[in-house]
Every structure is written in C-alpha cells, then in structure tokens.
Amino acid sequence: MPPPVVVNEHRIYCSQRCQQKSEEIHSILYSNSSYSSVWIEHALSNKIDRFLMSGEVFTRVFVDIREHGKSAEEAWGPYKHFASGSWIELISNQTSDVDTKEKLCNDLQTLLKTSHQILLQVLSERYPDVRTTGKPWQDYITLNHFDKIMGLFELNNPTIEIDSPFHFYFGKVHADKTLHKKASPVLGPLVQKINTKHNCIPSCHGHGLFYVHSCMNHSCNPNAKQTSLPTITEAEIAIEAQKEIQKGEEITISYVK
C-alpha cells in the first residue's frame, strides 16, 4: 500500500488517486463562486450533514458520466448496493400524527427542492449543459434521484468517532517525568485537568459510507457480527466471524443486536 498523501493537518488521503478524485469534486462544490457559497451556507444553516455528503455523491456520479465517459450504470455502481429509499418518506414516517406528517412532508419537499436547485446551479457554472435533456446523466440529476441519495445516507451513515490526538499527547507527557517537567510551565493546570477529566477535550466526529458494513444483509442467525476497534489514530468497523463460514456462503449480521 502506498504511503498516505498529507495535504495539511485537515486533509490526509490514502493515495494520490484518492486525492485527485476528492479534489475534483471539491473544486466544483467548494469553489469561490457565488453559487458554491450559497450551497455551503444552505447546507450548514440547515445543520444536515447529509446535504453535503449527498451533494458530493450527486456530483461524483454526474462528473463520472460527463467528464470521464462512464456509463450511467457504471457511475452509479459504487452506490447501488447500499440500502436506499426516499429521504422524505424515511423522515416523515417517524411520526404517526397525520397532520404533523403532512406538514413535515411539505416542509421536507420544499427543503429538498431548494437544495437540488442550488446544486444544479453550482454544476451549471462549470457545465452549462447539465440540464440538457437527452443526455446520459439525465436520470441521475433529477429531484427524485437526489431524494434517493439523501435516503441512502439516512440509512447508511455510521458515525466515525476518533479520539482527540491531545489525549495521546498528554498521556505521553504524563508518563514521562522529563517531558512532564518541561511541559508543565507551558501547559499549566491543563495537564491535570486532562488527567482527571478525559472528556474535557471532545473526540472528533465524522460520517461515512462503509461498503462491508452497510451492504451486509440481516439474519436472525448471523454468522458474523460487527464491532468497533478504536486505535490511537482511527476507529474501524470490524466484522468478526461467529461460526465457520463456508466458501461461497453469504456473510450476514444482525441488525437487531
């Protein structure tokens, strides 16, 4: 495996290819253009991180078809196996009150339409033909498809929790008397506070799609289970076998336990 590509303290990629793919989408959605600013402000003001992630998938599929000559099926391929559904229905079905549900559906529909229109405006700045009918990407830039992508993230969006690197740093300082002596005048009472109250520096949280985890089917008698394996620098989802698994046998987990 090639060494990671470190752009800065906030952006680390597993390879140059990964970096290039990410920056291609980043340069479209998060440029200095007026519509990009509107998109970012809209997504953040509604405090729904799924808008940002869904926007990136929406854009990636379009760009792969428009720029890289992939077929629509090939471009959508990385996401088609994830469970999906209408985001509006998934959210509105959480309430049983008819009047409340109807109002919620209308509000979500308005919000989704606004998001979709802003996203198309962002894309049209670089690709004026994005709305042209008869193009191979036509079915993948519709409001219904954006609703489906939002639903995909609603159903497959595990939280990634990564311990703050400060905890590791202060642990090293505390364990080394020489370092502790040198650091104490600078860090002062913060060292003691960290030692006695671990949660005073919160962990870092993020969201993502995990193919292995999200594409596994449920079984009441599963042959595997999912566990979280936190390490110093990352948190991983691990799948552990619970019984002997034969070649060609489907690996299943329990959605209930």
Coordinates of C-alpha atoms in Angstrom, one line a residue:
M1 CA 0.0 0.0 0.0
P2 CA 1.4 3.4 -0.9
P3 CA 2.1 5.9 1.9
P4 CA -0.7 8.4 2.6
V5 CA -0.7 11.8 0.9
V6 CA -0.8 14.5 3.5
V7 CA -2.1 17.9 2.2
N8 CA -2.4 19.6 5.5
E9 CA -3.5 18.7 9.1
H10 CA -7.1 18.5 8.0
R11 CA -6.7 16.5 4.8
I12 CA -5.0 13.1 4.5
Y13 CA -5.6 10.8 1.6
C14 CA -4.7 7.1 1.2
S15 CA -3.2 7.7 -2.2
Q16 CA -2.7 10.3 -5.0
R17 CA -5.6 8.8 -6.9
C18 CA -7.9 9.3 -3.9
Q19 CA -6.6 12.8 -3.5
Q20 CA -7.3 13.7 -7.2
K21 CA -10.8 12.2 -7.1
S22 CA -11.7 14.2 -3.9
E23 CA -10.2 17.4 -5.1
E24 CA -12.0 17.2 -8.4
I25 CA -15.4 17.3 -6.6
H26 CA -14.1 19.7 -4.0
S27 CA -13.1 22.2 -6.7
I28 CA -16.7 22.2 -8.1
L29 CA -18.7 22.3 -5.0
Y30 CA -16.5 24.4 -2.8
S31 CA -15.0 27.0 -5.1
N32 CA -15.2 30.8 -4.7
S33 CA -18.2 31.1 -6.9
S34 CA -21.4 32.7 -5.7
Y35 CA -23.5 29.5 -6.1
S36 CA -20.9 27.5 -4.2
S37 CA -21.1 29.9 -1.3
V38 CA -24.9 29.6 -1.4
W39 CA -24.7 25.8 -1.4
I40 CA -22.3 25.7 1.6
E41 CA -24.4 28.2 3.6
H42 CA -27.6 26.4 2.8
A43 CA -26.2 23.0 3.9
L44 CA -24.7 24.3 7.1
S45 CA -27.6 26.6 8.1
N46 CA -29.9 23.6 8.0
K47 CA -27.5 21.6 10.1
I48 CA -28.0 18.5 8.0
D49 CA -24.6 17.0 7.1
R50 CA -26.3 14.6 4.6
F51 CA -26.8 17.6 2.2
L52 CA -23.0 17.9 1.9
M53 CA -22.4 14.2 1.5
S54 CA -25.3 13.7 -0.8
G55 CA -24.1 16.7 -2.9
E56 CA -20.7 15.1 -3.3
V57 CA -22.2 11.7 -4.5
F58 CA -24.6 13.5 -6.8
T59 CA -21.7 15.5 -8.3
R60 CA -19.4 12.5 -8.5
V61 CA -21.9 10.4 -10.5
F62 CA -22.6 13.3 -12.9
V63 CA -18.9 14.1 -13.4
D64 CA -18.0 10.4 -14.0
I65 CA -20.6 10.3 -16.8
R66 CA -20.0 13.8 -18.2
E67 CA -16.2 14.1 -17.9
H68 CA -14.8 10.5 -17.7
G69 CA -17.1 8.8 -20.2
K70 CA -18.5 6.2 -17.8
S71 CA -21.9 4.7 -18.5
A72 CA -24.7 5.8 -16.1
E73 CA -24.8 2.3 -14.6
E74 CA -21.0 2.3 -14.1
A75 CA -21.0 5.7 -12.5
W76 CA -23.8 4.7 -10.1
G77 CA -22.2 1.3 -9.5
P78 CA -20.3 2.1 -6.2
Y79 CA -23.6 3.2 -4.5
K80 CA -26.3 0.9 -6.0
H81 CA -25.9 -1.9 -3.4
F82 CA -26.5 0.4 -0.4
A83 CA -30.0 0.3 1.1
S84 CA -31.9 3.3 -0.1
G85 CA -35.3 5.0 -0.1
S86 CA -37.0 8.3 -0.2
W87 CA -35.4 10.6 2.3
I88 CA -38.7 12.5 2.7
E89 CA -40.6 9.3 3.4
L90 CA -38.0 8.0 5.8
I91 CA -38.1 11.2 7.9
S92 CA -41.9 11.8 7.7
N93 CA -42.7 8.2 8.6
Q94 CA -41.1 8.7 12.0
T95 CA -44.3 10.5 13.1
S96 CA -47.8 8.9 13.3
D97 CA -49.8 12.0 13.5
V98 CA -51.5 12.7 10.2
D99 CA -51.5 16.5 10.3
T100 CA -47.9 16.6 11.6
K101 CA -46.8 14.2 8.9
E102 CA -48.4 16.1 6.1
K103 CA -46.8 19.4 7.2
L104 CA -43.5 17.7 7.7
C105 CA -43.6 16.2 4.2
N106 CA -44.4 19.6 2.7
D107 CA -41.5 21.2 4.6
L108 CA -39.1 18.5 3.6
Q109 CA -40.2 18.6 -0.1
T110 CA -39.5 22.4 -0.1
L111 CA -36.2 22.0 1.5
L112 CA -35.1 19.2 -0.9
K113 CA -36.2 21.2 -3.9
T114 CA -34.3 24.2 -2.8
S115 CA -31.2 22.1 -2.2
H116 CA -31.5 20.3 -5.5
Q117 CA -31.9 23.6 -7.4
I118 CA -28.8 25.2 -5.7
L119 CA -26.8 22.1 -6.5
L120 CA -27.7 22.2 -10.2
Q121 CA -26.8 25.9 -10.3
V122 CA -23.4 25.1 -8.9
L123 CA -22.9 22.4 -11.5
S124 CA -24.2 24.7 -14.3
E125 CA -21.4 27.2 -13.7
R126 CA -18.9 24.7 -15.0
Y127 CA -21.1 22.5 -17.1
P128 CA -23.8 24.7 -18.9
D129 CA -25.3 21.6 -20.5
V130 CA -26.1 19.9 -17.1
R131 CA -29.8 20.4 -17.6
T132 CA -29.9 19.5 -21.3
T133 CA -32.4 16.8 -22.0
G134 CA -31.4 13.5 -23.7
K135 CA -28.0 13.3 -22.0
P136 CA -26.8 10.0 -20.4
W137 CA -26.8 11.6 -17.0
Q138 CA -30.4 12.9 -17.2
D139 CA -31.9 10.3 -14.9
Y140 CA -29.2 10.8 -12.3
I141 CA -29.6 14.6 -11.7
T142 CA -33.4 14.6 -11.0
L143 CA -35.0 15.6 -7.8
N144 CA -36.2 12.1 -7.2
H145 CA -32.7 10.7 -7.6
F146 CA -31.3 13.4 -5.2
D147 CA -34.1 12.3 -2.7
K148 CA -32.8 8.7 -3.1
I149 CA -29.2 9.7 -2.4
M150 CA -30.3 11.6 0.7
G151 CA -32.2 8.4 1.7
L152 CA -29.1 6.4 1.1
F153 CA -27.2 8.4 3.7
E154 CA -30.1 8.4 6.1
L155 CA -30.0 4.5 6.1
N156 CA -26.2 4.0 5.8
N157 CA -24.4 6.7 7.8
P158 CA -22.4 5.3 10.7
T159 CA -20.7 7.9 12.9
I160 CA -16.9 7.7 13.0
E161 CA -15.6 8.8 16.3
I162 CA -11.9 9.5 16.6
D163 CA -10.2 10.2 19.9
S164 CA -8.6 13.6 20.1
P165 CA -4.8 13.4 19.5
F166 CA -4.4 15.7 22.5
H167 CA -5.3 12.8 24.8
F168 CA -2.5 10.7 23.3
Y169 CA -0.1 13.7 23.6
F170 CA -1.0 14.4 27.2
G171 CA -0.8 10.7 28.0
K172 CA 2.8 10.6 26.7
V173 CA 3.7 13.8 28.7
H174 CA 2.2 12.4 31.9
A175 CA 4.0 9.0 31.5
D176 CA 7.4 10.7 31.0
K177 CA 8.7 12.6 34.0
T178 CA 11.2 14.6 32.0
L179 CA 8.6 15.7 29.4
H180 CA 6.1 16.4 32.2
K181 CA 8.6 18.7 33.9
K182 CA 9.4 20.6 30.7
A183 CA 5.7 20.8 29.7
S184 CA 4.2 21.8 33.0
P185 CA 5.2 25.5 32.9
V186 CA 3.6 25.9 29.4
L187 CA 0.6 23.7 29.9
G188 CA 0.0 24.6 33.5
P189 CA -3.2 23.2 35.0
L190 CA -4.5 21.8 31.7
V191 CA -2.3 18.7 32.2
Q192 CA -4.0 17.9 35.5
K193 CA -7.4 18.6 34.0
I194 CA -6.8 16.2 31.2
N195 CA -5.6 13.5 33.6
T196 CA -8.7 13.9 35.8
K197 CA -11.4 14.7 33.2
H198 CA -10.8 12.9 29.9
N199 CA -14.0 14.4 28.3
C200 CA -12.9 18.0 28.6
I201 CA -11.4 17.7 25.1
P202 CA -14.1 16.1 22.9
S203 CA -13.5 13.4 20.3
C204 CA -13.7 14.2 16.6
H205 CA -16.8 13.0 14.8
G206 CA -17.4 12.4 11.1
H207 CA -19.7 10.4 8.9
G208 CA -19.1 8.0 6.0
L209 CA -20.2 5.0 4.0
F210 CA -18.7 1.6 4.7
Y211 CA -19.3 -1.0 2.0
V212 CA -18.5 -4.0 4.1
H213 CA -20.8 -2.9 6.9
S214 CA -23.7 -1.3 5.1
C215 CA -24.1 -3.9 2.3
M216 CA -24.4 -6.9 4.6
N217 CA -27.8 -8.4 4.9
H218 CA -29.6 -9.2 8.2
S219 CA -30.1 -12.7 9.6
C220 CA -31.7 -13.8 12.8
N221 CA -29.0 -16.4 13.0
P222 CA -26.0 -14.5 11.6
N223 CA -22.6 -16.0 11.0
A224 CA -20.7 -12.7 11.8
K225 CA -21.0 -9.6 14.0
Q226 CA -19.8 -6.0 13.8
T227 CA -17.5 -4.5 16.3
S228 CA -15.7 -1.2 16.7
L229 CA -11.9 -1.3 17.1
P230 CA -10.7 2.1 18.3
T231 CA -7.0 2.8 17.9
I232 CA -4.8 5.8 18.6
T233 CA -5.4 7.5 15.3
E234 CA -8.6 5.9 13.8
A235 CA -11.8 4.0 14.5
E236 CA -12.5 1.0 12.4
I237 CA -15.5 -1.2 12.0
A238 CA -14.5 -4.9 12.1
I239 CA -16.6 -7.9 11.1
E240 CA -15.9 -11.0 13.2
A241 CA -16.9 -14.5 12.3
Q242 CA -19.2 -16.2 14.8
K243 CA -19.1 -19.6 13.3
E244 CA -17.4 -21.5 10.5
I245 CA -18.2 -19.8 7.1
Q246 CA -18.1 -22.0 4.0
K247 CA -16.7 -20.8 0.7
G248 CA -19.5 -19.0 -1.2
E249 CA -21.7 -18.6 1.9
E250 CA -23.2 -15.2 2.4
I251 CA -21.8 -13.2 5.4
T252 CA -24.7 -11.8 7.4
I253 CA -25.0 -9.8 10.6
S254 CA -27.9 -9.0 12.9
Y255 CA -29.5 -5.6 12.6
V256 CA -31.2 -6.0 15.9
K257 CA -28.3 -6.9 18.3

